[in-house]
Coordinates of C-alpha atoms in Angstrom, one line a residue:
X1 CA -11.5 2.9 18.6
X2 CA -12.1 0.0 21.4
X3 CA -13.8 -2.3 20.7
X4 CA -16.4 -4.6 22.5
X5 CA -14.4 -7.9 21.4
X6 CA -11.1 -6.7 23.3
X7 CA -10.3 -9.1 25.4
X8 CA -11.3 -11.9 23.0
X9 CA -9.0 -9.9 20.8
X10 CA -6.2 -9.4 23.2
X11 CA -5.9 -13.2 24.0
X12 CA -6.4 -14.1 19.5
X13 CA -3.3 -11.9 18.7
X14 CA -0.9 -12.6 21.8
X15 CA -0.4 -16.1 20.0
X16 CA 3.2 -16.8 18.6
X17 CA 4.8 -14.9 16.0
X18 CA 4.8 -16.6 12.7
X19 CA 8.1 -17.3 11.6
X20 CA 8.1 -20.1 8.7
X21 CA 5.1 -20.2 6.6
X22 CA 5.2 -21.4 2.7
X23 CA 2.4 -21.1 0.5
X24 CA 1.3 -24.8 1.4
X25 CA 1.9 -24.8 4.8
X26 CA -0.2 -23.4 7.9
X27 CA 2.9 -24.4 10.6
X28 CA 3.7 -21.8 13.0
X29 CA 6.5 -21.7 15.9
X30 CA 7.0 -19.5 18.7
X31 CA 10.0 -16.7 18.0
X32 CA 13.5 -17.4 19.9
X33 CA 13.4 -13.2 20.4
X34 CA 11.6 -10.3 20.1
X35 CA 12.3 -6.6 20.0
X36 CA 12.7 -5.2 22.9
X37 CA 10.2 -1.8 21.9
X38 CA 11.4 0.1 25.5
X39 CA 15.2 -0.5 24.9
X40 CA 15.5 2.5 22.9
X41 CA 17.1 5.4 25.2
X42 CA 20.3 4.4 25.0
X43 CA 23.1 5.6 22.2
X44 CA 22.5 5.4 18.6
X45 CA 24.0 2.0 18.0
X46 CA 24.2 2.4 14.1
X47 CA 24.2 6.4 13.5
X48 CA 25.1 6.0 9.3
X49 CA 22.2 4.1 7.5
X50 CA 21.0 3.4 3.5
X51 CA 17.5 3.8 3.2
X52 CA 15.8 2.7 -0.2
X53 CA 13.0 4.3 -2.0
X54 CA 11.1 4.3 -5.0
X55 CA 10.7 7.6 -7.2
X56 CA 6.7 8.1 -6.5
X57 CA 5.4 11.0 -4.0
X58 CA 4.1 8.7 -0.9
X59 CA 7.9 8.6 -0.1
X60 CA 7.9 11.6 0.9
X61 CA 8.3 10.9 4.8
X62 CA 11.8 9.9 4.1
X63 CA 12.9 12.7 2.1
X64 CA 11.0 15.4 4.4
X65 CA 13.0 13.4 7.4
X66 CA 16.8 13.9 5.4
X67 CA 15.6 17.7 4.2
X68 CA 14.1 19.5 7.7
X69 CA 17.0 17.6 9.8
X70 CA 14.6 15.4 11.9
X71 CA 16.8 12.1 10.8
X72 CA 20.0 14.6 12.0
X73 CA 18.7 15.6 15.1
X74 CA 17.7 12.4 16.1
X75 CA 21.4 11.3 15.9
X76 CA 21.1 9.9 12.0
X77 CA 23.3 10.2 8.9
X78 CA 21.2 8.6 6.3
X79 CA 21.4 8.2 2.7
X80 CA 18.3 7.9 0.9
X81 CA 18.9 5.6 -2.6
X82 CA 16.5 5.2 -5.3
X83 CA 15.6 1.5 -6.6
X84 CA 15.3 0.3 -10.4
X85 CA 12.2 -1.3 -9.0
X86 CA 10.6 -3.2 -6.3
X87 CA 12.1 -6.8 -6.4
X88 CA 15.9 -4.8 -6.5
X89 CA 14.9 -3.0 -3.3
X90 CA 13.3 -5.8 -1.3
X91 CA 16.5 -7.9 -1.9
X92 CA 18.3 -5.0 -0.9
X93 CA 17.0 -4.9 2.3
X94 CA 17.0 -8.4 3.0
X95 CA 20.8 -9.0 1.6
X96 CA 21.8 -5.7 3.9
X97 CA 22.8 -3.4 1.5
X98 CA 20.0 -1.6 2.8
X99 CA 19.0 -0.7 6.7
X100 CA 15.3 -0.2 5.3
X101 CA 13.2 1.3 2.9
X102 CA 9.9 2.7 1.6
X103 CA 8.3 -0.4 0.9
X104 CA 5.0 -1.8 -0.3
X105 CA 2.8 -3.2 2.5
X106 CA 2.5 -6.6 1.1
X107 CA 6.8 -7.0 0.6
X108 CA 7.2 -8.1 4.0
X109 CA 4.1 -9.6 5.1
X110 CA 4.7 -11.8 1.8
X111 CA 8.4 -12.4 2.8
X112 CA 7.8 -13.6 5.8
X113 CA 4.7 -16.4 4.9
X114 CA 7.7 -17.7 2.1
X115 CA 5.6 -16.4 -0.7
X116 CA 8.2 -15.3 -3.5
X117 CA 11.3 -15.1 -1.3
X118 CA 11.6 -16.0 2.8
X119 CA 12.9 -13.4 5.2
X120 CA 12.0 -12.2 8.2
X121 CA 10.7 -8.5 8.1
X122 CA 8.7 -6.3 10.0
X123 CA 6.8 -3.2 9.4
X124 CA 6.9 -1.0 12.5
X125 CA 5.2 2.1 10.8
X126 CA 2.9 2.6 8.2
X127 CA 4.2 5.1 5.6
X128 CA 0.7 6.8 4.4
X129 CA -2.9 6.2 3.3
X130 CA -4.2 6.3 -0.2
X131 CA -2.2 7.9 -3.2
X132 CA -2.3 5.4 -6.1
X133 CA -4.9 5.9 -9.1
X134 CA -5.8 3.8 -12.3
X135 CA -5.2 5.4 -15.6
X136 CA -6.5 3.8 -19.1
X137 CA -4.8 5.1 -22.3
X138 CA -6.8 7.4 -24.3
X139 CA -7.9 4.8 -26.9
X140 CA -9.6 2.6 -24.2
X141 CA -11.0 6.2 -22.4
X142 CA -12.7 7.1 -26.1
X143 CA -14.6 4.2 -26.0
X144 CA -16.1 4.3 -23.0
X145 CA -16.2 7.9 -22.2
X146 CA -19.4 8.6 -24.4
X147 CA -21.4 5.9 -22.4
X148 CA -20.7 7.3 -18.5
X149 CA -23.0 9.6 -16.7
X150 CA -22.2 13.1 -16.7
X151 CA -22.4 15.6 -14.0
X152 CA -24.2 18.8 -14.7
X153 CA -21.2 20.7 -15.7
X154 CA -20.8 17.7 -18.2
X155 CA -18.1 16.0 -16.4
X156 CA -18.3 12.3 -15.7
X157 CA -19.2 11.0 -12.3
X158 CA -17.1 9.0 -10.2
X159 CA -16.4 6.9 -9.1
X160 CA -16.3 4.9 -12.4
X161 CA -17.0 1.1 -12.0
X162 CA -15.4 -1.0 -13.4
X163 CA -18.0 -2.1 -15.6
X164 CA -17.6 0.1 -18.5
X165 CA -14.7 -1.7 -19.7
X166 CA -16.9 -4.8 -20.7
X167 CA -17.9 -4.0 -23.9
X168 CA -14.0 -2.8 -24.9
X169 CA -12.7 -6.5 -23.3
X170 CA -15.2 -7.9 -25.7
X171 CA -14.5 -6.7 -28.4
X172 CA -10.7 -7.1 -27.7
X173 CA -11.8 -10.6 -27.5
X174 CA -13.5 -10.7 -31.1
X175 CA -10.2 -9.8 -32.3
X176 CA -8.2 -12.2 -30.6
X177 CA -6.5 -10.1 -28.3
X178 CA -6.4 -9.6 -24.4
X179 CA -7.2 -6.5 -22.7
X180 CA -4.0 -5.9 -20.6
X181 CA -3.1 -3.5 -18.1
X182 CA 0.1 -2.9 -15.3
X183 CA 0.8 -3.1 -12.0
X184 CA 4.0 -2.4 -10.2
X185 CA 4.5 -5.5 -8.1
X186 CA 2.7 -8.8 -7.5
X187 CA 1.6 -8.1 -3.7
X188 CA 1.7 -4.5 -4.3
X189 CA -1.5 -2.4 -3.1
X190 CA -1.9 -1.6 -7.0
X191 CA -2.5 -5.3 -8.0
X192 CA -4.8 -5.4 -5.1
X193 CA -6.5 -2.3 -5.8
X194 CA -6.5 -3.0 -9.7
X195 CA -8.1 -6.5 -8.8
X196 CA -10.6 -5.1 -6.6
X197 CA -11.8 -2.5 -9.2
X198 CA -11.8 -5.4 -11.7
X199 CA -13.8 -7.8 -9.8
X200 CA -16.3 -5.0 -8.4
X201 CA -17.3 -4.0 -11.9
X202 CA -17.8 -8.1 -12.6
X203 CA -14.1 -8.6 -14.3
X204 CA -12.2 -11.5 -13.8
X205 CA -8.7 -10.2 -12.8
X206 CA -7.4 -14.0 -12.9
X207 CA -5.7 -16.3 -10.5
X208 CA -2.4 -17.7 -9.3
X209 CA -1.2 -20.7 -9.1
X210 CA 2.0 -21.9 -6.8
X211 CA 5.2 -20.8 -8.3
X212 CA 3.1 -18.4 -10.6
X213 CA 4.1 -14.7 -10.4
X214 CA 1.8 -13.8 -13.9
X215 CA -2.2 -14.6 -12.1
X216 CA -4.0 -15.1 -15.2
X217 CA -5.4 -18.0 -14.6
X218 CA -8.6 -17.4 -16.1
X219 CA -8.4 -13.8 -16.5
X220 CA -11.2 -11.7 -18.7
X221 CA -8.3 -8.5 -18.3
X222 CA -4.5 -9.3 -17.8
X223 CA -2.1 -7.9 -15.4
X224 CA 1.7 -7.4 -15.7
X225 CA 4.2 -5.5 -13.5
X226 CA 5.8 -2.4 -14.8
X227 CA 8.1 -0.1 -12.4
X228 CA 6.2 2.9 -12.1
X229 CA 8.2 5.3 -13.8
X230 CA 8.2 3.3 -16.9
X231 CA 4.5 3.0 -16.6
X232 CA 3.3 6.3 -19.1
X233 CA 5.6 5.2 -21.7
X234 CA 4.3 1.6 -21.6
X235 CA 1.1 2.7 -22.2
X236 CA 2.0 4.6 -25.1
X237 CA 4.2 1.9 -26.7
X238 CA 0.7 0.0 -26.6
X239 CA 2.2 -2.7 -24.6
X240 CA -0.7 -2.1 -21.5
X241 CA -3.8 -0.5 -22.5
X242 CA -4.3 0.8 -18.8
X243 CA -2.4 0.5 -15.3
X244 CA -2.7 1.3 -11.9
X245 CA 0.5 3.1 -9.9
X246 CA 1.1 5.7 -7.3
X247 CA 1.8 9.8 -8.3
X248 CA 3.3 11.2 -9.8
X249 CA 2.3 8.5 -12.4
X250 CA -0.8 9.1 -13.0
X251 CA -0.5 12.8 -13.6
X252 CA 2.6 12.3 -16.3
X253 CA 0.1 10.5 -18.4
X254 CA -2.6 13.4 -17.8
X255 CA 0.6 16.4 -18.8
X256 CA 1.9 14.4 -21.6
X257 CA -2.0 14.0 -22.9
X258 CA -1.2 9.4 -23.1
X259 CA -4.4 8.7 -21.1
X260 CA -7.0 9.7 -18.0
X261 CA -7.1 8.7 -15.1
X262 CA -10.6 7.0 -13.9
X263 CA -10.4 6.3 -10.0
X264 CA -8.0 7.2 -7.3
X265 CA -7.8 4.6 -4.9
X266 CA -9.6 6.2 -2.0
X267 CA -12.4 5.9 -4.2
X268 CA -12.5 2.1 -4.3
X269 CA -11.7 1.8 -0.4
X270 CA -11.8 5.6 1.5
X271 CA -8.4 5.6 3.5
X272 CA -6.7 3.0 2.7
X273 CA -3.3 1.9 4.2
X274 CA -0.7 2.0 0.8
X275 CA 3.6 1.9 2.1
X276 CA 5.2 0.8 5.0
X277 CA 8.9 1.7 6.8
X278 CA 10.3 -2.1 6.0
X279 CA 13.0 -3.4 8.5
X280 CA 14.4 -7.0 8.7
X281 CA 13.8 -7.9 11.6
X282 CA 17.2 -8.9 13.2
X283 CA 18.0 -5.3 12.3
X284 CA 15.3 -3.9 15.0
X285 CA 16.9 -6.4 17.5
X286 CA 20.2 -5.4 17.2
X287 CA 19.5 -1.9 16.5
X288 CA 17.0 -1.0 19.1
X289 CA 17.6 2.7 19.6
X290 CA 18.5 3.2 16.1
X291 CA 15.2 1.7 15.2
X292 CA 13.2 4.4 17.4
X293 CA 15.2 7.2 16.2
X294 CA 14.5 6.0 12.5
X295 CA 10.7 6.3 13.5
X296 CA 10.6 9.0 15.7
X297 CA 12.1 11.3 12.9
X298 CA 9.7 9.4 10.2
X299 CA 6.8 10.3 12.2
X300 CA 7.8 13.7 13.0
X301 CA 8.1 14.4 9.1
X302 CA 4.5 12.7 8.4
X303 CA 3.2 15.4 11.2
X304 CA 5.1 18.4 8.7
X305 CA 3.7 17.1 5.6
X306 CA 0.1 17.2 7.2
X307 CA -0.1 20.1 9.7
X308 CA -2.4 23.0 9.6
X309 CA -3.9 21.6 6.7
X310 CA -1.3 20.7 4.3
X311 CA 0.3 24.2 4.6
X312 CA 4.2 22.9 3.7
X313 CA 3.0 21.1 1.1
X314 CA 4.1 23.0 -1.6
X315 CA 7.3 22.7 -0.3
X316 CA 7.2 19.2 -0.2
X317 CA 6.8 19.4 -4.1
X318 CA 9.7 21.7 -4.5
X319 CA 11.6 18.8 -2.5
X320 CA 10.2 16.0 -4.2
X321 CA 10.9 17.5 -7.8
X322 CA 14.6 17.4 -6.9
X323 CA 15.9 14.4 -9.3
X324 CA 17.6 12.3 -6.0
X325 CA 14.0 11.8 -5.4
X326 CA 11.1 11.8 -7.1
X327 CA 12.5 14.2 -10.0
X328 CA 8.8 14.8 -11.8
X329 CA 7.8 18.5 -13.1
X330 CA 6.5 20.2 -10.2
X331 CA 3.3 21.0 -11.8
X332 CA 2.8 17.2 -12.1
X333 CA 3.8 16.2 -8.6
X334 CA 1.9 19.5 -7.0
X335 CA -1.8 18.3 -9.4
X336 CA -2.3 15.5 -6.9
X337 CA -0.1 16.5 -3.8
X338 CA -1.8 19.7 -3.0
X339 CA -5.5 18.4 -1.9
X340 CA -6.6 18.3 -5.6
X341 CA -6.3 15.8 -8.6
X342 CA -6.5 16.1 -12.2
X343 CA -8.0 13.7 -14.5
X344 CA -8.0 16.1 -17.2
X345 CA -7.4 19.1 -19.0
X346 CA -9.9 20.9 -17.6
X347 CA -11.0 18.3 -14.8
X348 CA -9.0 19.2 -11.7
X349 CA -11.1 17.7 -8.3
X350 CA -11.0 18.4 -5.0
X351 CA -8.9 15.5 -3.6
X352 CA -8.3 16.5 0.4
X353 CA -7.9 13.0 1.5
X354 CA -5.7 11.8 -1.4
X355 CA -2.4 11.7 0.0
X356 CA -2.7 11.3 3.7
X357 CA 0.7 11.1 5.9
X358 CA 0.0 12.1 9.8
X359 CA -3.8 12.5 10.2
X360 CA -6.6 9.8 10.6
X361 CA -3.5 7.7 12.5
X362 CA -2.2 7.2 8.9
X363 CA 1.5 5.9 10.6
X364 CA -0.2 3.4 12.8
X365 CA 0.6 0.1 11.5
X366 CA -2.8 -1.8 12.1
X367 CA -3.4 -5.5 12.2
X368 CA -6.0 -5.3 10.1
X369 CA -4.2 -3.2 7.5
X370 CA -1.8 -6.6 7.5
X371 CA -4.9 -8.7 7.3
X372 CA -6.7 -7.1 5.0
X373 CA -3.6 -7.8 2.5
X374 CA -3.4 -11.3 3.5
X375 CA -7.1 -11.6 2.7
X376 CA -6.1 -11.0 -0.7
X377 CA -3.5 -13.1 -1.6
X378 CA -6.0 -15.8 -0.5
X379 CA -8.6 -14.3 -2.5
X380 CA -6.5 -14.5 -5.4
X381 CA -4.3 -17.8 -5.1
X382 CA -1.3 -16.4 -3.9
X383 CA -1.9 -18.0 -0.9
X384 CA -2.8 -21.7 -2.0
X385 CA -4.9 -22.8 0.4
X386 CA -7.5 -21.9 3.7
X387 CA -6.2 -20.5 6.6
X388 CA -7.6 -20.4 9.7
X389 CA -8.5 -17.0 11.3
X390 CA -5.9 -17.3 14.1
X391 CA -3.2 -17.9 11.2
X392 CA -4.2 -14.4 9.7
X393 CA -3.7 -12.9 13.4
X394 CA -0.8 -14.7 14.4
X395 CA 1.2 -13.1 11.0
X396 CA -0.3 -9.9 11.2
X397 CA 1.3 -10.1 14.7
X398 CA 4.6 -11.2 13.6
X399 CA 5.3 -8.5 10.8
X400 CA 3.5 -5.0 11.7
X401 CA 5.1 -4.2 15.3
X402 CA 2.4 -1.4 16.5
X403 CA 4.6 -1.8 19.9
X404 CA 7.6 -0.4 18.2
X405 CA 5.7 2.6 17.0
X406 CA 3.6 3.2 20.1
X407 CA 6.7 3.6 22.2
X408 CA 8.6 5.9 19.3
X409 CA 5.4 8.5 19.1
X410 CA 5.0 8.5 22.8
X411 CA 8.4 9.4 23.3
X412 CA 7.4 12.4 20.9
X413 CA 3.9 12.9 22.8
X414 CA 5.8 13.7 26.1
X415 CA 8.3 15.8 24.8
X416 CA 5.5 17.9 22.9
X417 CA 6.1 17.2 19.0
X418 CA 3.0 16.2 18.3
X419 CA 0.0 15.7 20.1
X420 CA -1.0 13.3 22.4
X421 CA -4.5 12.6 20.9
X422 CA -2.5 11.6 17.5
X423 CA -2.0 8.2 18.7
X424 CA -5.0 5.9 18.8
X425 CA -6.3 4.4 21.7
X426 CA -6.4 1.1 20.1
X427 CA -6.1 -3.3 20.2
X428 CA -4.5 -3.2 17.2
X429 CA -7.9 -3.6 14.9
X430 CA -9.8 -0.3 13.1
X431 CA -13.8 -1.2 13.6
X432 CA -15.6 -2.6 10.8
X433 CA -14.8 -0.9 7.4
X434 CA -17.0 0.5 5.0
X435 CA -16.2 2.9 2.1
X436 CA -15.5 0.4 -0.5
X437 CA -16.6 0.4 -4.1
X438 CA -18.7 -2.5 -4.1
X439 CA -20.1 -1.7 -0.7
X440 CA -18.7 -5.0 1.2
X441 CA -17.9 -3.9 4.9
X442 CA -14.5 -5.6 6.3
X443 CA -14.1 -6.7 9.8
X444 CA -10.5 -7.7 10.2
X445 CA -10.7 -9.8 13.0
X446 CA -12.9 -12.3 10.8
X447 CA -11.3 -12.5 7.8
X448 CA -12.6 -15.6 6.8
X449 CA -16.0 -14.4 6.7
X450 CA -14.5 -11.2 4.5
X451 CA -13.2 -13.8 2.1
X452 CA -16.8 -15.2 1.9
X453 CA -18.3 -12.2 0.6
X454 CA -16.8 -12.1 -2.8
X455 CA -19.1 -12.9 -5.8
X456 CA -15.3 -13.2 -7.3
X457 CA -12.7 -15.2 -5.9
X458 CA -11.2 -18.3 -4.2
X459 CA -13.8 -19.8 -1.6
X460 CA -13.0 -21.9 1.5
X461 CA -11.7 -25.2 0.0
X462 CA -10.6 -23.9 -3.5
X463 CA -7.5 -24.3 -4.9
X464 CA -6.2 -22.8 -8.8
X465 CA -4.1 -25.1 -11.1
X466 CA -3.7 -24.4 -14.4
X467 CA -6.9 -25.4 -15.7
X468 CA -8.4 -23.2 -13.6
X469 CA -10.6 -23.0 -10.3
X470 CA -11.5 -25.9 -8.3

């Protein structure tokens, strides 16, 4: 994974850490301290810790970690707590009622550039890759399902763009209603994801402006947040007419017969990076051995939920059905958690790559995972105006901490738990990317030439205000 641009590399991301950055601003300052990624042999400074999640299946890491003892034997007495939703568990973290927590990889790259609330997290280790999937409700799935192409055995092809809701937002339109459809957080990989899918199929998802949470600026289909264990009933009610969340969401609209899904997310960008371990960051600096034990059992965990082919995954259902964590039928969690997904009765896919946890270097937090999120809030107004490349480096740099992970899972390495060859030989940045629905590559050490490729979105000198895009 080396690349030819290294050393150019090397010297753009040693810059300063960001550390105070609003939406308006491009000001950055170099960090009073760091964490000290090799000071983590000494005792477990903080042995009893609350760890938040959210009930959905790509948390498993944490639960695996409490259930096969890897959090015990690294010294750890943790309590994993369920959230109502993603705002109550960011501020948990941030106000210390939690140590950490499953966490959406855009919460503390967004808390730390000011956008929403200001705090100073890091993301040391990158929770999985891919999992979420967009379901519409079976009225907007009638419509459009007579007009897709059908494989031989009659089933539709996929991926499905985006395209073939055009017609149903039209005639929402006629009628004087918007087409509307959930997301579980506002810099959550679903909005992303749900945007991109949008916008690749020629859909305005709509903008934000500065102190907007809503986006619609300008929006052909709406987008709303929703927890995602309310989401199924939601689209029932009517309220949403489609949405886009992690598992077992997707699948409890499928058992319950409310809707289909039409994409999983690896299908509109093949291995993408979805949750993060969050951390404030004076919590790593005080904690420093704690912090490696917390990843070292974490990673340990992803390398049981992936090894010999998935083999202890159907365990990790029978765990994740418990009600203290996910608490789904196991039929619904297992349909996308055992290397297949449903979209269907009678539609059950091969899905190997769905939910990936150790392989591919799925715990590696990447820079240009963090960029490639940052690249979106600009695309989309959340970040108000240009930035320059080094900007997008310099915060990459500042929140994911590939440092703290390198020296967590070579620690494992040498003592044998998982293999050396697991851990990328790497600056920091994956090659260019391809496997995207709309077939735009992504090079994340130019992410200003990224943002230029959009037919839809903000260009380099636009701004949204209320009246729209200038």
């Amino acid at each position: 994974m080396k690349s030819d641009r290294r050393n150019f590399l090397l010297m753009a991301v040693c810059a300063v850490s960001l550390s105070a950055c609003g939406s308006g601003g491009d000001s950055t300052s170099k960090s009073s301290e760091t964490v000290k990624a090799d000071a983590v042999d000494g005792a477990i400074e903080k042995p009893a810790l609350k760890l938040g999640f959210i009930k959905l299946t790509d948390m498993a890491p944490l639960a695996i970690a409490k259930e096969k003892g890897f959090f015990a034997e690294e010294g750890l007495n943790v309590t994993l707590e369920p959230q109502a939703n993603w705002k109550v568990l960011l501020d948990g973290v941030i106000g210390g009622q939690l140590d950490g927590a499953h966490m959406l990889a855009g919460q503390p790259l967004a808390a730390t550039i000011g956008y929403g609330t200001k705090a100073d997290l890091i993301a040391p280790l990158s929770l999985d890759l891919n999992g979420n999937a967009i379901t519409l409700s079976n009225k907007v799935w009638a419509q459009i399902e007579p007009d897709l192409k059908k494989n031989a055995d009659g089933k539709p092809q996929h991926p499905i763009s985006a395209s073939v809701l055009k017609p149903v937002i039209a005639s929402y339109k006629e009628q004087g209603k918007q087409f509307k459809m959930g997301m579980v957080f506002p810099v959550s990989t679903h909005n992303y994801e749900l945007r991109y899918w949008l916008a690749a199929g020629g859909i305005e998802p709509g903008y934000y402006t500065e102190g907007d949470v809503a986006g619609t600026v300008g929006a052909e289909a709406a987008l709303s947040v929703t927890p995602p264990p309310q989401m199924p009933a939601t689209m029932e009610a009517g309220t949403i007419d489609g949405y886009c969340v992690g598992e077992p969401w997707n699948q409890a609209a499928v058992q319950k017969k409310i809707g289909v899904p039409v994409i999983t997310d690896d299908e509109i960008w093949k291995k993408n990076p979805e949750k993060v371990l969050g951390l404030r960051k004076d919590f790593a600096e005080k904690y420093p051995a704690t912090t490696a034990a917390i990843l070292r059992a974490i990673i340990r965990a992803q390398q049981w939920l992936d090894v010999d082919g998935g083999k202890n995954r159907a365990e990790a259902v029978k765990i994740l059905a418990r009600s203290n964590y996910v608490g789904a039928d196991e039929a619904v969690i297992g349909a996308s958690m055992t290397g297949q997904f449903t979209f269907q009765a009678g539609d059950t896919r091969p899905a190997p790559d769905f939910n990936i946890f150790f392989n591919d270097y799925a715990g590696y937090p990447f820079y240009s995972d963090a960029i490639w999120y940052l690249t979106q809030m600009r695309r989309w107004g959340q970040i108000a105006e240009d930035r320059t490349d080094q900007w997008y480096f310099d915060t990459a740099k500042a929140v994911y901490r590939p440092d703290l992970y390198l020296t967590a899972a070579r620690k494992l390495a040498d003592e044998g738990a998982i293999p050396a060859e697991s851990i990328p030989d790497t600056d920091g940045y994956k090659s260019e990317q391809a496997g995207f629905i709309d077939g735009i590559t992504y090079d994340g050490t130019a992410p200003n030439a990224y943002l230029a490729k959009f037919p839809i979105g903000l260009k380099n000198g636009q701004k949204v205000t209320a009246s729209g895009v200038n």
